[in-house]
Short mmCIF file of C-alpha atoms in Angstrom, two decimals:
data_model
loop_
_atom_site.label_atom_id
_atom_site.label_comp_id
_atom_site.label_asym_id
_atom_site.label_seq_id
_atom_site.Cartn_x
_atom_site.Cartn_y
_atom_site.Cartn_z
CA MET A 1 -33.17 16.13 -51.51
CA ASN A 2 -36.33 16.33 -53.54
CA GLU A 3 -34.66 15.80 -57.09
CA ILE A 4 -32.96 12.43 -55.44
CA LYS A 5 -36.64 11.38 -54.42
CA LEU A 6 -37.97 12.14 -57.72
CA LEU A 7 -34.77 10.01 -59.23
CA ILE A 8 -35.81 7.56 -56.85
CA ARG A 9 -39.57 7.29 -58.03
CA LYS A 10 -38.84 7.08 -61.55
CA ASP A 11 -36.73 3.64 -60.86
CA LEU A 12 -39.43 2.35 -58.66
CA LEU A 13 -41.73 3.07 -61.92
CA ILE A 14 -39.44 1.41 -63.89
CA LEU A 15 -39.16 -1.76 -61.79
CA LYS A 16 -42.88 -1.92 -61.49
CA ASN A 17 -43.34 -1.83 -65.32
CA ASN A 18 -41.05 -4.48 -65.49
CA ILE A 19 -42.29 -6.70 -62.89
CA LEU A 20 -46.05 -6.34 -64.95
CA LEU A 21 -44.44 -7.68 -67.96
CA ILE A 22 -42.64 -10.80 -66.20
CA LEU A 23 -46.33 -11.41 -64.45
CA ARG A 24 -47.89 -11.40 -68.06
CA ASN A 25 -46.24 -14.95 -68.21
CA PRO A 26 -46.03 -16.25 -65.02
CA LEU A 27 -44.71 -20.02 -67.05
CA ARG A 28 -41.11 -17.98 -67.26
CA LEU A 29 -40.76 -17.98 -63.48
CA ILE A 30 -40.55 -22.15 -63.48
CA PRO A 31 -36.99 -22.65 -64.43
CA TYR A 32 -35.91 -19.99 -61.63
CA ALA A 33 -38.13 -22.13 -59.16
CA ALA A 34 -36.44 -25.05 -60.26
CA ILE A 35 -32.87 -23.55 -59.84
CA VAL A 36 -33.71 -21.96 -56.48
CA GLY A 37 -34.90 -25.81 -55.38
CA TYR A 38 -32.03 -27.13 -56.63
CA PHE A 39 -29.73 -24.73 -54.33
CA PHE A 40 -31.57 -25.45 -51.21
CA PHE A 41 -31.78 -29.18 -51.98
CA ILE A 42 -27.67 -28.90 -51.94
CA TYR A 43 -27.93 -26.52 -48.99
CA THR A 44 -29.95 -28.91 -46.88
CA MET A 45 -27.62 -32.01 -48.00
CA ARG A 46 -24.83 -29.99 -46.87
CA MET A 47 -25.85 -28.69 -43.21
CA ARG A 48 -26.42 -32.95 -43.07
CA ASP A 49 -22.79 -33.42 -43.88
CA ARG A 50 -21.91 -30.84 -41.28
CA ALA A 51 -23.96 -31.99 -38.84
CA GLU A 52 -22.42 -35.33 -39.01
CA ASP A 53 -18.66 -33.90 -39.18
CA MET A 54 -18.85 -31.31 -36.26
CA GLY A 55 -15.35 -32.81 -34.69
CA SER A 56 -12.50 -30.05 -34.58
CA GLN A 57 -9.40 -30.86 -36.43
CA MET A 58 -6.05 -29.67 -34.68
CA PRO A 59 -3.58 -28.18 -37.26
CA GLU A 60 -0.82 -30.73 -37.81
CA LEU A 61 2.10 -29.45 -36.01
CA ASP A 62 6.11 -29.53 -37.31
CA ALA A 63 9.42 -30.83 -35.56
CA ASN A 64 9.40 -27.25 -33.34
CA GLY A 65 6.02 -27.53 -32.20
CA LEU A 66 4.53 -24.59 -35.02
CA PRO A 67 1.78 -25.18 -37.05
CA GLU A 68 2.79 -26.83 -40.74
CA VAL A 69 2.17 -24.64 -43.71
CA ASP A 70 -0.74 -26.03 -45.80
CA PHE A 71 0.75 -24.91 -49.00
CA ALA A 72 -2.48 -25.88 -51.06
CA VAL A 73 -4.59 -23.40 -49.23
CA GLN A 74 -2.15 -21.08 -49.23
CA ASN A 75 -1.97 -21.08 -53.37
CA ILE A 76 -5.50 -21.33 -53.69
CA ILE A 77 -5.75 -17.97 -51.36
CA GLY A 78 -2.73 -16.70 -53.49
CA GLY A 79 -4.05 -17.52 -56.80
CA VAL A 80 -7.41 -16.01 -56.08
CA THR A 81 -6.02 -12.69 -54.56
CA VAL A 82 -3.40 -12.23 -57.84
CA LEU A 83 -6.50 -12.66 -60.10
CA ALA A 84 -8.21 -10.09 -58.25
CA LEU A 85 -5.28 -7.57 -58.63
CA GLY A 86 -5.03 -8.46 -62.23
CA PHE A 87 -8.57 -7.49 -62.53
CA LEU A 88 -7.78 -4.24 -60.24
CA LEU A 89 -4.77 -3.35 -62.25
CA PHE A 90 -6.68 -3.89 -65.94
CA GLN A 91 -9.58 -1.63 -64.86
CA LEU A 92 -6.98 1.06 -63.43
CA PHE A 93 -5.58 0.59 -66.95
CA ARG A 94 -8.77 1.14 -68.88
CA ALA A 95 -9.50 3.91 -66.61
CA THR A 96 -6.60 5.84 -68.48
CA LYS A 97 -8.08 4.71 -72.15
CA ARG A 98 -11.87 5.01 -71.58
CA ASN A 99 -14.09 7.06 -69.00
CA VAL A 100 -16.96 4.89 -67.34
CA SER A 101 -20.55 5.87 -67.80
CA PHE A 102 -23.40 5.31 -65.40
CA PHE A 103 -26.01 6.29 -67.71
CA THR A 104 -28.10 5.46 -71.04
CA MET A 105 -29.08 7.61 -73.82
CA ALA A 106 -32.27 7.97 -72.17
CA ASP A 107 -30.79 9.68 -68.96
CA VAL A 108 -28.54 12.04 -71.45
CA ASN A 109 -31.77 12.95 -73.35
CA LEU A 110 -34.10 13.29 -70.63
CA LEU A 111 -31.97 14.05 -67.32
CA PHE A 112 -29.44 16.15 -68.53
CA THR A 113 -31.69 18.69 -70.49
CA GLY A 114 -33.90 18.76 -67.15
CA PRO A 115 -34.23 21.08 -64.36
CA VAL A 116 -31.92 18.96 -62.22
CA LYS A 117 -28.25 19.85 -60.61
CA PRO A 118 -25.91 17.52 -62.24
CA GLU A 119 -24.21 17.00 -59.01
CA ASN A 120 -27.45 15.33 -57.89
CA ILE A 121 -27.62 13.43 -60.75
CA LEU A 122 -24.39 11.91 -60.62
CA ILE A 123 -24.42 11.20 -57.02
CA TYR A 124 -27.79 9.27 -57.11
CA TYR A 125 -26.25 7.34 -60.33
CA MET A 126 -22.62 6.58 -58.93
CA GLY A 127 -24.72 5.38 -55.92
CA ARG A 128 -27.31 3.63 -57.88
CA SER A 129 -24.70 1.31 -59.37
CA ILE A 130 -23.87 -0.67 -56.33
CA LEU A 131 -26.79 -2.72 -57.47
CA PRO A 132 -25.53 -4.82 -60.08
CA SER A 133 -22.69 -5.57 -57.68
CA LEU A 134 -25.25 -6.48 -55.07
CA GLY A 135 -27.11 -8.54 -57.40
CA GLY A 136 -23.78 -10.18 -58.51
CA SER A 137 -22.66 -10.83 -54.58
CA ILE A 138 -25.93 -12.18 -54.04
CA ILE A 139 -25.71 -14.95 -56.94
CA PHE A 140 -22.26 -15.35 -55.48
CA LEU A 141 -23.44 -15.68 -51.93
CA VAL A 142 -26.56 -18.51 -52.95
CA TYR A 143 -24.55 -20.55 -55.11
CA GLY A 144 -21.42 -20.55 -52.81
CA GLY A 145 -23.56 -21.18 -49.85
CA SER A 146 -25.86 -24.33 -51.06
CA GLN A 147 -21.87 -25.86 -51.89
CA MET A 148 -20.02 -24.52 -48.79
CA ALA A 149 -23.12 -25.06 -46.14
CA GLY A 150 -21.16 -28.05 -44.82
CA THR A 151 -17.69 -26.12 -44.05
CA LEU A 152 -18.93 -22.59 -43.21
CA ASP A 153 -21.64 -21.06 -40.67
CA PHE A 154 -23.79 -19.05 -42.61
CA SER A 155 -24.88 -16.79 -39.66
CA PRO A 156 -26.33 -13.28 -40.45
CA ASP A 157 -22.98 -11.43 -39.67
CA ASN A 158 -21.07 -14.27 -41.68
CA ILE A 159 -23.70 -12.99 -44.99
CA PHE A 160 -23.07 -9.37 -44.28
CA PHE A 161 -19.67 -9.18 -44.54
CA ILE A 162 -19.07 -12.29 -47.62
CA LEU A 163 -21.90 -9.89 -49.57
CA PHE A 164 -20.73 -6.81 -49.30
CA GLY A 165 -17.07 -7.49 -49.28
CA PHE A 166 -17.88 -9.13 -52.99
CA ALA A 167 -20.12 -6.30 -53.57
CA PHE A 168 -17.60 -3.27 -52.66
CA PHE A 169 -14.77 -4.78 -54.82
CA PHE A 170 -16.94 -4.20 -57.89
CA PHE A 171 -18.55 -1.70 -57.17
CA LEU A 172 -15.90 0.80 -56.28
CA LEU A 173 -13.89 0.04 -59.46
CA SER A 174 -16.52 2.43 -61.59
CA PRO A 175 -15.96 5.56 -59.21
CA ILE A 176 -12.51 5.38 -59.15
CA ARG A 177 -12.24 5.09 -63.11
CA PHE A 178 -14.52 7.85 -63.26
CA LEU A 179 -12.65 9.77 -60.96
CA ILE A 180 -9.20 9.16 -62.80
CA TYR A 181 -11.01 10.40 -66.10
CA THR A 182 -12.28 13.37 -64.33
CA LEU A 183 -8.99 14.52 -63.17
CA HIS A 184 -7.75 13.65 -66.39
CA THR A 185 -10.15 15.90 -68.01
CA LYS A 186 -8.95 18.97 -65.67
CA TYR A 187 -4.96 18.42 -64.83
CA ASP A 188 -3.95 15.78 -67.84
CA ILE A 189 -2.67 13.07 -65.23
CA LEU A 190 -3.00 10.05 -67.67
CA GLU A 191 0.72 9.48 -68.15
CA PRO A 192 1.51 9.55 -64.44
CA ILE A 193 -1.07 7.22 -63.84
CA LYS A 194 -0.04 4.81 -66.58
CA ASN A 195 3.25 4.77 -65.22
CA GLY A 196 1.71 4.51 -61.72
CA VAL A 197 -0.08 0.97 -62.46
CA THR A 198 3.01 -0.31 -64.29
CA VAL A 199 5.14 0.34 -61.41
CA LEU A 200 2.36 -1.32 -59.17
CA ALA A 201 2.29 -4.62 -61.57
CA VAL A 202 5.87 -4.53 -61.26
CA LEU A 203 6.21 -4.50 -57.54
CA LEU A 204 3.00 -6.97 -57.31
CA GLY A 205 5.19 -9.30 -59.84
CA ALA A 206 7.98 -8.97 -57.31
CA MET A 207 6.28 -9.89 -54.53
CA VAL A 208 5.60 -13.43 -55.97
CA LEU A 209 8.80 -13.80 -57.63
CA ILE A 210 10.66 -12.91 -54.83
CA PRO A 211 9.55 -15.60 -52.36
CA GLY A 212 9.30 -17.96 -54.86
CA LEU A 213 13.11 -17.99 -55.42
CA MET A 214 13.92 -17.86 -51.38
CA ALA A 215 12.14 -21.14 -51.25
CA ASP A 216 12.86 -24.45 -51.77
CA LYS A 217 10.48 -24.73 -54.67
CA PHE A 218 9.21 -21.86 -56.43
CA TRP A 219 5.34 -23.11 -55.96
CA GLN A 220 5.46 -23.49 -52.52
CA GLY A 221 7.11 -19.57 -51.70
CA MET A 222 5.57 -17.86 -54.49
CA PHE A 223 2.08 -17.02 -52.82
CA SER A 224 3.56 -16.55 -49.34
CA TRP A 225 3.79 -12.81 -49.08
CA ILE A 226 0.40 -11.90 -50.95
CA ALA A 227 -1.38 -15.07 -49.00
CA SER A 228 -0.13 -13.82 -45.44
CA PRO A 229 -2.83 -11.73 -43.49
CA TRP A 230 -0.90 -8.54 -43.22
CA PHE A 231 -1.81 -8.19 -47.12
CA ASP A 232 -5.39 -7.72 -46.01
CA LEU A 233 -4.52 -3.89 -45.45
CA PHE A 234 -3.60 -3.80 -49.25
CA PRO A 235 -6.25 -1.41 -50.69
CA ILE A 236 -9.66 -2.66 -52.12
CA VAL A 237 -8.38 -6.34 -52.81
CA GLY A 238 -7.22 -6.76 -49.19
CA TRP A 239 -10.16 -5.03 -47.79
CA THR A 240 -12.23 -7.14 -49.39
CA ARG A 241 -10.37 -10.61 -48.53
CA GLY A 242 -10.66 -9.01 -44.99
CA MET A 243 -14.38 -8.85 -44.98
CA MET A 244 -15.03 -12.25 -46.54
CA SER A 245 -12.49 -14.25 -44.31
CA TYR A 246 -14.70 -12.64 -41.44
CA ALA A 247 -16.32 -16.55 -41.70
CA PHE A 248 -12.68 -17.83 -40.39
CA HIS A 249 -11.18 -15.63 -38.39
CA GLN A 250 -14.29 -13.90 -36.42
CA ASN A 251 -12.82 -10.92 -35.76
CA LEU A 252 -15.46 -8.44 -35.90
CA ILE A 253 -13.47 -5.31 -35.35
CA LEU A 254 -11.33 -6.11 -38.01
CA ALA A 255 -13.94 -6.70 -40.61
CA LEU A 256 -16.08 -3.47 -39.16
CA ALA A 257 -12.49 -1.82 -39.91
CA PHE A 258 -12.30 -2.64 -43.48
CA PHE A 259 -16.14 -1.97 -44.24
CA GLY A 260 -15.34 1.25 -42.57
CA LEU A 261 -12.19 2.05 -45.25
CA TYR A 262 -14.72 1.23 -48.08
CA VAL A 263 -17.36 3.61 -47.05
CA LEU A 264 -14.75 6.49 -46.32
CA THR A 265 -12.71 5.93 -49.48
CA TYR A 266 -16.00 5.96 -51.09
CA TYR A 267 -17.66 9.22 -49.58
CA LEU A 268 -13.92 10.68 -50.37
CA ILE A 269 -14.34 9.78 -54.35
CA VAL A 270 -17.90 11.32 -54.50
CA ARG A 271 -16.54 14.32 -52.78
CA LEU A 272 -13.66 14.16 -55.18
CA VAL A 273 -15.68 13.64 -58.47
CA ILE A 274 -17.73 16.57 -57.47
CA GLN A 275 -15.62 19.06 -57.14
CA PHE A 276 -13.60 18.50 -59.67
CA ALA A 277 -16.32 17.02 -62.42
CA GLY A 278 -18.13 20.14 -63.25
CA TYR A 279 -20.71 19.84 -66.07
CA TYR A 280 -19.69 16.33 -66.72
CA TYR A 281 -21.88 15.68 -69.57
CA GLU A 282 -19.14 15.68 -72.50
CA ASP A 283 -17.20 13.42 -70.37
CA VAL A 284 -20.00 10.68 -69.85
CA LEU A 285 -21.60 11.64 -73.47
CA GLU A 286 -19.67 9.86 -75.80
CA VAL A 287 -18.98 6.55 -73.86
CA THR A 288 -22.44 6.49 -73.08
CA LYS A 289 -23.13 6.38 -76.89
CA SER A 290 -20.49 3.72 -77.42
CA ASN A 291 -22.17 1.58 -75.07
CA GLU A 292 -25.12 1.99 -76.73
CA ILE A 293 -23.92 1.40 -79.71
CA GLN A 294 -22.84 -2.11 -78.54
CA ARG A 295 -25.83 -3.17 -77.07
CA ASP A 296 -27.60 -2.34 -79.97
CA LYS A 297 -25.50 -4.26 -81.95
CA VAL A 298 -26.32 -7.35 -80.24
CA LYS A 299 -29.71 -6.64 -80.14
CA GLY A 300 -29.21 -6.59 -84.15
CA LYS A 301 -30.38 -2.87 -84.83
CA LYS A 302 -27.19 -0.60 -85.22
CA GLU A 303 -24.25 -1.11 -86.75
CA ALA A 304 -20.86 -0.59 -84.29
CA SER A 305 -18.26 1.73 -85.08
CA GLU A 306 -15.21 -0.29 -86.67
CA ALA A 307 -12.89 2.10 -84.65
CA THR A 308 -14.02 0.62 -81.26
CA GLY A 309 -10.71 -1.05 -80.25
CA SER A 310 -8.93 -0.67 -83.57
CA LEU A 311 -4.93 -0.33 -83.60
CA ASN A 312 -5.57 1.74 -87.16
CA THR A 313 -8.80 2.19 -88.93
CA LYS A 314 -7.20 3.91 -91.88
CA LYS A 315 -4.93 0.97 -92.57
CA GLN A 316 -4.23 0.11 -96.07
CA LEU A 317 -5.34 -3.19 -96.68
CA ALA A 318 -4.26 -5.58 -99.89
CA LEU A 319 -6.85 -8.42 -99.13
CA PRO A 320 -6.92 -11.59 -101.25
CA ASP A 321 -10.24 -12.78 -103.33
CA PHE A 322 -12.55 -14.44 -100.70
CA GLY A 323 -14.94 -15.54 -103.17
CA VAL A 324 -18.95 -14.96 -103.07
CA GLY A 325 -21.80 -16.12 -101.48
CA ALA A 326 -21.77 -16.62 -97.61
CA LYS A 327 -17.85 -15.91 -97.58
CA ALA A 328 -18.79 -12.58 -97.79
CA PHE A 329 -18.92 -12.81 -93.84
CA TYR A 330 -15.98 -13.82 -93.60
CA TRP A 331 -14.53 -11.28 -95.74
CA ARG A 332 -16.12 -8.74 -93.34
CA ASN A 333 -14.64 -10.11 -90.18
CA TYR A 334 -11.68 -10.64 -91.61
CA VAL A 335 -11.46 -6.81 -92.76
CA HIS A 336 -12.56 -5.80 -89.51
CA ALA A 337 -9.92 -7.68 -87.96
CA SER A 338 -7.24 -6.39 -90.27
CA ARG A 339 -7.96 -2.98 -88.70
CA GLN A 340 -7.72 -4.12 -85.21
CA ASP A 341 -4.36 -5.72 -84.57
CA PHE A 342 -1.07 -6.14 -86.08
CA HIS A 343 -2.63 -9.74 -88.21
CA PRO A 344 -6.14 -10.88 -88.76
CA LEU A 345 -5.30 -13.92 -87.60
CA PHE A 346 -2.59 -13.93 -84.74
CA GLY A 347 -3.04 -10.75 -82.66
CA VAL A 348 -0.96 -9.22 -79.45
CA TYR A 349 -3.68 -11.15 -77.11
CA SER A 350 -2.86 -14.47 -78.81
CA LEU A 351 0.48 -13.76 -78.62
CA VAL A 352 0.61 -12.94 -74.94
CA MET A 353 -1.45 -15.77 -73.69
CA ALA A 354 0.60 -18.31 -75.80
CA GLY A 355 3.73 -16.81 -74.06
CA ILE A 356 2.04 -16.96 -70.80
CA GLY A 357 1.35 -20.91 -71.56
CA ILE A 358 5.22 -21.26 -72.90
CA VAL A 359 6.68 -19.62 -69.76
CA PHE A 360 4.43 -21.79 -67.47
CA ALA A 361 6.24 -24.69 -69.33
CA VAL A 362 9.46 -23.18 -69.07
CA LEU A 363 9.32 -23.11 -65.47
CA SER A 364 7.77 -26.47 -64.53
CA ARG A 365 10.76 -27.69 -66.86
CA PHE A 366 13.33 -26.34 -64.29
CA ASP A 367 11.10 -26.94 -61.31
CA TRP A 368 10.20 -23.49 -60.62
CA PHE A 369 6.29 -24.76 -60.72
CA SER A 370 4.65 -28.28 -60.62
CA HIS A 371 2.97 -29.16 -63.84
CA LYS A 372 -0.39 -28.12 -61.74
CA VAL A 373 0.15 -24.69 -62.69
CA LEU A 374 0.49 -25.32 -66.44
CA ASN A 375 -2.71 -27.76 -66.30
CA GLY A 376 -4.76 -24.87 -64.43
CA TYR A 377 -3.93 -22.69 -67.18
CA ILE A 378 -5.05 -24.76 -69.54
CA LEU A 379 -8.45 -25.14 -68.03
CA VAL A 380 -8.37 -21.31 -67.41
CA LEU A 381 -8.10 -20.89 -71.03
CA LEU A 382 -10.81 -23.42 -71.62
CA GLY A 383 -12.94 -21.35 -69.56
CA PHE A 384 -11.84 -17.96 -71.13
CA TYR A 385 -12.51 -19.13 -74.86
CA PHE A 386 -16.19 -20.48 -73.34
CA LEU A 387 -16.60 -16.67 -71.99
CA ALA A 388 -15.60 -15.37 -75.28
CA GLY A 389 -18.10 -17.21 -77.09
CA ILE A 390 -20.90 -16.16 -74.69
CA GLY A 391 -19.56 -12.35 -75.40
CA ARG A 392 -19.52 -12.16 -79.06
CA THR A 393 -21.65 -9.19 -79.86
CA ASN A 394 -22.08 -9.39 -83.79
CA ILE A 395 -24.77 -11.90 -82.92
CA GLY A 396 -27.39 -8.86 -84.48
CA ASP A 397 -25.85 -9.60 -88.08
CA LEU A 398 -28.37 -12.61 -88.12
CA LYS A 399 -31.07 -10.39 -87.96
CA LYS A 400 -29.56 -7.82 -91.07
CA PRO A 401 -31.39 -7.44 -94.32
CA TYR A 402 -27.84 -8.88 -95.60
CA PHE A 403 -27.95 -12.48 -94.35
CA PHE A 404 -31.13 -13.39 -95.65
CA LEU A 405 -30.28 -11.94 -99.16
CA ILE A 406 -26.93 -13.83 -99.81
CA PRO A 407 -27.65 -16.80 -101.65
CA ALA A 408 -26.28 -19.47 -99.63
CA SER A 409 -27.84 -21.99 -97.19
CA TRP A 410 -28.16 -20.97 -93.20
CA SER A 411 -25.18 -23.62 -92.26
CA ALA A 412 -23.07 -22.04 -94.80
CA LYS A 413 -23.69 -18.51 -93.65
CA PHE A 414 -23.63 -19.46 -90.22
CA TRP A 415 -20.28 -21.17 -90.12
CA ASN A 416 -18.51 -18.54 -92.43
CA LEU A 417 -20.06 -15.77 -89.74
CA ILE A 418 -17.41 -17.35 -86.85
CA LYS A 419 -15.06 -18.99 -89.53
CA LEU A 420 -12.46 -16.26 -88.70
CA ASP A 421 -12.94 -17.13 -84.91
CA LEU A 422 -12.30 -20.79 -85.43
CA VAL A 423 -9.25 -19.85 -87.28
CA GLN A 424 -7.78 -17.75 -84.74
CA ILE A 425 -8.66 -20.03 -81.89
CA LEU A 426 -6.97 -22.94 -83.83
CA LEU A 427 -3.90 -20.89 -84.53
CA PHE A 428 -3.52 -19.91 -81.20
CA ALA A 429 -3.82 -23.12 -79.59
CA ALA A 430 -1.57 -24.83 -82.04
CA VAL A 431 1.22 -22.00 -80.92
CA MET A 432 0.67 -22.05 -77.22
CA ILE A 433 -0.04 -26.29 -76.59
CA VAL A 434 2.88 -27.82 -78.80
CA PRO A 435 5.94 -26.06 -77.41
CA SER A 436 4.56 -26.09 -73.78
CA VAL A 437 3.88 -29.88 -74.18
CA LEU A 438 7.06 -30.72 -75.61
CA ILE A 439 9.01 -28.11 -72.99
CA ALA A 440 7.24 -29.43 -70.01
CA GLY A 441 6.95 -32.87 -71.09
CA LEU A 442 3.62 -33.60 -71.04
CA HIS A 443 1.71 -36.53 -72.81
CA LEU A 444 1.38 -35.90 -76.36
CA LEU A 445 -2.48 -36.38 -76.88
CA MET A 446 -2.64 -33.05 -75.05
CA ILE A 447 -2.15 -31.59 -78.08
CA PRO A 448 -5.44 -32.66 -79.55
CA ILE A 449 -7.36 -33.03 -77.15
CA PHE A 450 -6.64 -28.94 -75.91
CA ILE A 451 -7.21 -28.03 -79.99
CA PHE A 452 -10.35 -29.82 -79.67
CA GLY A 453 -11.39 -28.93 -76.29
CA ILE A 454 -11.13 -25.00 -76.88
CA ILE A 455 -13.07 -25.08 -80.07
CA VAL A 456 -15.98 -26.74 -78.32
CA SER A 457 -15.64 -24.66 -75.24
CA TYR A 458 -16.28 -21.56 -77.53
CA MET A 459 -18.96 -23.17 -79.39
CA ILE A 460 -21.37 -23.94 -76.55
CA GLY A 461 -20.59 -20.21 -75.44
CA VAL A 462 -21.67 -19.03 -78.93
CA CYS A 463 -24.47 -21.14 -79.13
CA ILE A 464 -25.57 -20.11 -75.75
CA ASN A 465 -25.34 -16.55 -76.78
CA LEU A 466 -27.22 -17.06 -80.27
CA ILE A 467 -29.91 -19.21 -79.21
CA PRO A 468 -31.82 -16.68 -77.06
CA GLN A 469 -30.56 -13.89 -78.99
CA ILE A 470 -32.11 -15.06 -82.57
CA SER A 471 -35.17 -17.01 -81.35
CA LEU A 472 -36.97 -14.64 -78.51
CA GLU A 473 -38.56 -11.52 -79.66
CA GLU A 474 -39.03 -10.31 -76.10
CA GLY A 475 -36.21 -8.53 -74.50
CA TRP A 476 -37.17 -9.48 -71.17
CA ASP A 477 -37.50 -13.02 -72.68
CA ARG A 478 -34.06 -13.02 -73.91
CA LYS A 479 -32.81 -11.43 -70.13
CA LEU A 480 -34.26 -14.53 -68.65
CA ILE A 481 -33.87 -17.48 -70.70
CA LYS A 482 -29.86 -16.79 -71.33
CA PRO A 483 -28.98 -17.29 -67.60
CA VAL A 484 -31.82 -20.17 -67.52
CA MET A 485 -29.81 -21.55 -70.27
CA LEU A 486 -26.38 -21.08 -69.20
CA ILE A 487 -27.62 -22.43 -65.51
CA GLY A 488 -28.74 -25.57 -66.86
CA ILE A 489 -25.84 -26.42 -69.33
CA PHE A 490 -23.62 -25.70 -66.39
CA LEU A 491 -25.67 -28.38 -64.14
CA PHE A 492 -26.74 -30.76 -66.87
CA GLY A 493 -23.70 -30.72 -69.17
CA ILE A 494 -20.07 -29.08 -68.09
CA ILE A 495 -20.55 -29.93 -64.28
CA PRO A 496 -21.01 -33.52 -65.32
CA ALA A 497 -18.29 -33.51 -67.63
CA LEU A 498 -15.90 -31.94 -65.13
CA ILE A 499 -17.01 -34.57 -62.22
CA PHE A 500 -16.29 -37.66 -64.72
CA GLY A 501 -13.16 -36.06 -65.80
CA ILE A 502 -11.91 -35.93 -61.78
CA LEU A 503 -13.16 -39.45 -61.41
CA VAL A 504 -10.90 -40.23 -63.92
CA PHE A 505 -7.98 -38.20 -62.65
CA VAL A 506 -8.58 -39.68 -59.16
CA LEU A 507 -8.29 -42.95 -60.81
CA THR A 508 -5.49 -42.73 -63.48
CA LYS A 509 -3.48 -39.68 -61.89
CA GLN A 510 -2.84 -38.47 -65.30
CA PHE A 511 -4.41 -35.05 -66.10
CA VAL A 512 -4.51 -35.99 -70.12
CA TRP A 513 -6.96 -38.40 -69.42
CA MET A 514 -9.12 -36.13 -67.33
CA MET A 515 -8.86 -33.55 -70.20
CA LEU A 516 -9.98 -36.02 -72.40
CA THR A 517 -13.06 -36.97 -70.27
CA VAL A 518 -14.11 -33.36 -70.20
CA ALA A 519 -13.63 -32.92 -73.92
CA ILE A 520 -15.81 -36.04 -74.77
CA GLY A 521 -18.30 -34.54 -72.29
CA MET A 522 -18.56 -31.05 -73.40
CA SER A 523 -18.42 -32.33 -77.16
CA PHE A 524 -21.91 -33.90 -76.49
CA VAL A 525 -23.36 -30.40 -75.33
CA ALA A 526 -21.56 -28.70 -78.02
CA ALA A 527 -23.31 -31.08 -80.65
CA ILE A 528 -26.88 -30.37 -78.73
CA LEU A 529 -26.76 -26.79 -78.74
CA ILE A 530 -25.23 -26.55 -82.63
CA HIS A 531 -28.04 -28.82 -83.54
CA VAL A 532 -30.51 -26.31 -81.90
CA ALA A 533 -29.16 -23.36 -82.91
CA LEU A 534 -29.05 -24.43 -86.94
CA ASP A 535 -32.55 -25.46 -86.43
CA VAL A 536 -33.52 -22.23 -84.67
CA LEU A 537 -31.55 -20.21 -87.38
CA THR A 538 -33.62 -22.19 -90.40
CA ARG A 539 -36.67 -20.66 -88.55
CA LEU A 540 -35.57 -17.36 -88.51
CA GLU A 541 -37.43 -14.39 -90.21
CA PHE A 542 -36.67 -10.92 -91.01
CA LYS A 543 -39.14 -8.95 -89.59
CA GLU A 544 -37.52 -5.41 -88.38
CA ALA A 545 -36.61 -2.89 -91.67
CA ASN A 546 -33.38 -0.79 -90.87
#
């Protein structure tokens, strides 16, 4: 117990030092105060609207006197549940490829060599990993609460179950992955687990396909099973849904039962990990080092291993002459992409995502889906490539010596650094949207609008990642400014563009004009950010010798 107290004291001292670092420049807290004020303003406005609309609405009844099915609500619940199931399956599949680590290299070098029991270190760090999940849950609750204050009653019990329902879902995934890899180390069970994940994915797919085929229209029945209350019994995903929906069903016993299932599951996982992990140092050392390399690569300190995520690092390459100058950056990315996938310009993930879009188009052609599903997938892809831009990991190359020594303009270096990404995105967008539009019978303007919109989304994400990384030297400044930039761009750029797009859709009833409005609005945001990024790039100085 004293060892656990010592670990807690160590983290409290780290937290104290970080707070003191922030307080050295209190002005950096002003944007956060403005954001809190914005959320408080929205919350009070929603509460005022709720006070004006207190009248209860009775559900509409069909010819048999039974409540009619609200297909919109059913599909929203089912769609969110399917996304959560997909994330769960993805994490389970990742557990068969790579272990998860709760540690940093500082822990490896100091704690692992200290006179502390390995199981105490593991228990503490595994339990501490709930803090990021709780932080994300609080942000979700603050934002969602400010938007839905007029619909939901945010009483203490509602807040408790929403907060922990969201947090437990993300928190429990890491211990499960650690347990899977631990059992593999001892019993070599990865192949059975892979087969189990595949079978589970097929069964869940059947739970969407079968009721859809049984319904008059596929979109009316596809989520009837997954969105039904009995699916709350499904482990993790269903438990989270059951806890977070307490605000609607107000069944305290049921919500507490799901909470208890989470606690019991975590207790069993910890017991199994302690029993089978043994001296787990070797299992986590490799992944801890890999995580550290990725973080250092973003900061521009180290070169990440080319082997990470590659299909064949020893592939024999016959590459054309790319030229000299800034084209060296394009050549470097091209070589890395050639080793990562079967083709540097169009890989497995692009093929899968394009195939999904074409399948949606075919199904909408035969009235299995409405066009709304394909339109929703198009919007999801815009969001996906926006996140891909934010998650780009080799921004650290901009602080390497060769970035300064190559004889070319700053803009040429920057564009060649992301040129391969732009080519890949253009090819994917064309392969996906052209047949989808022709098969589903959408407006032909969707082709150029989608291609333009996906490039704009990616560039916004890249600039959000690039500007704080190369303009701020202090690590905590980067951690504070980047979220502020992200929230500000959403509040004053992306969300207004979406609102104007929705207004255009309401007036015209045409998705193509909505997409055009959103793309034009986001292009202004992208133009401003690209201008700022290039301006910051010209002021960049090499200060760190590697």
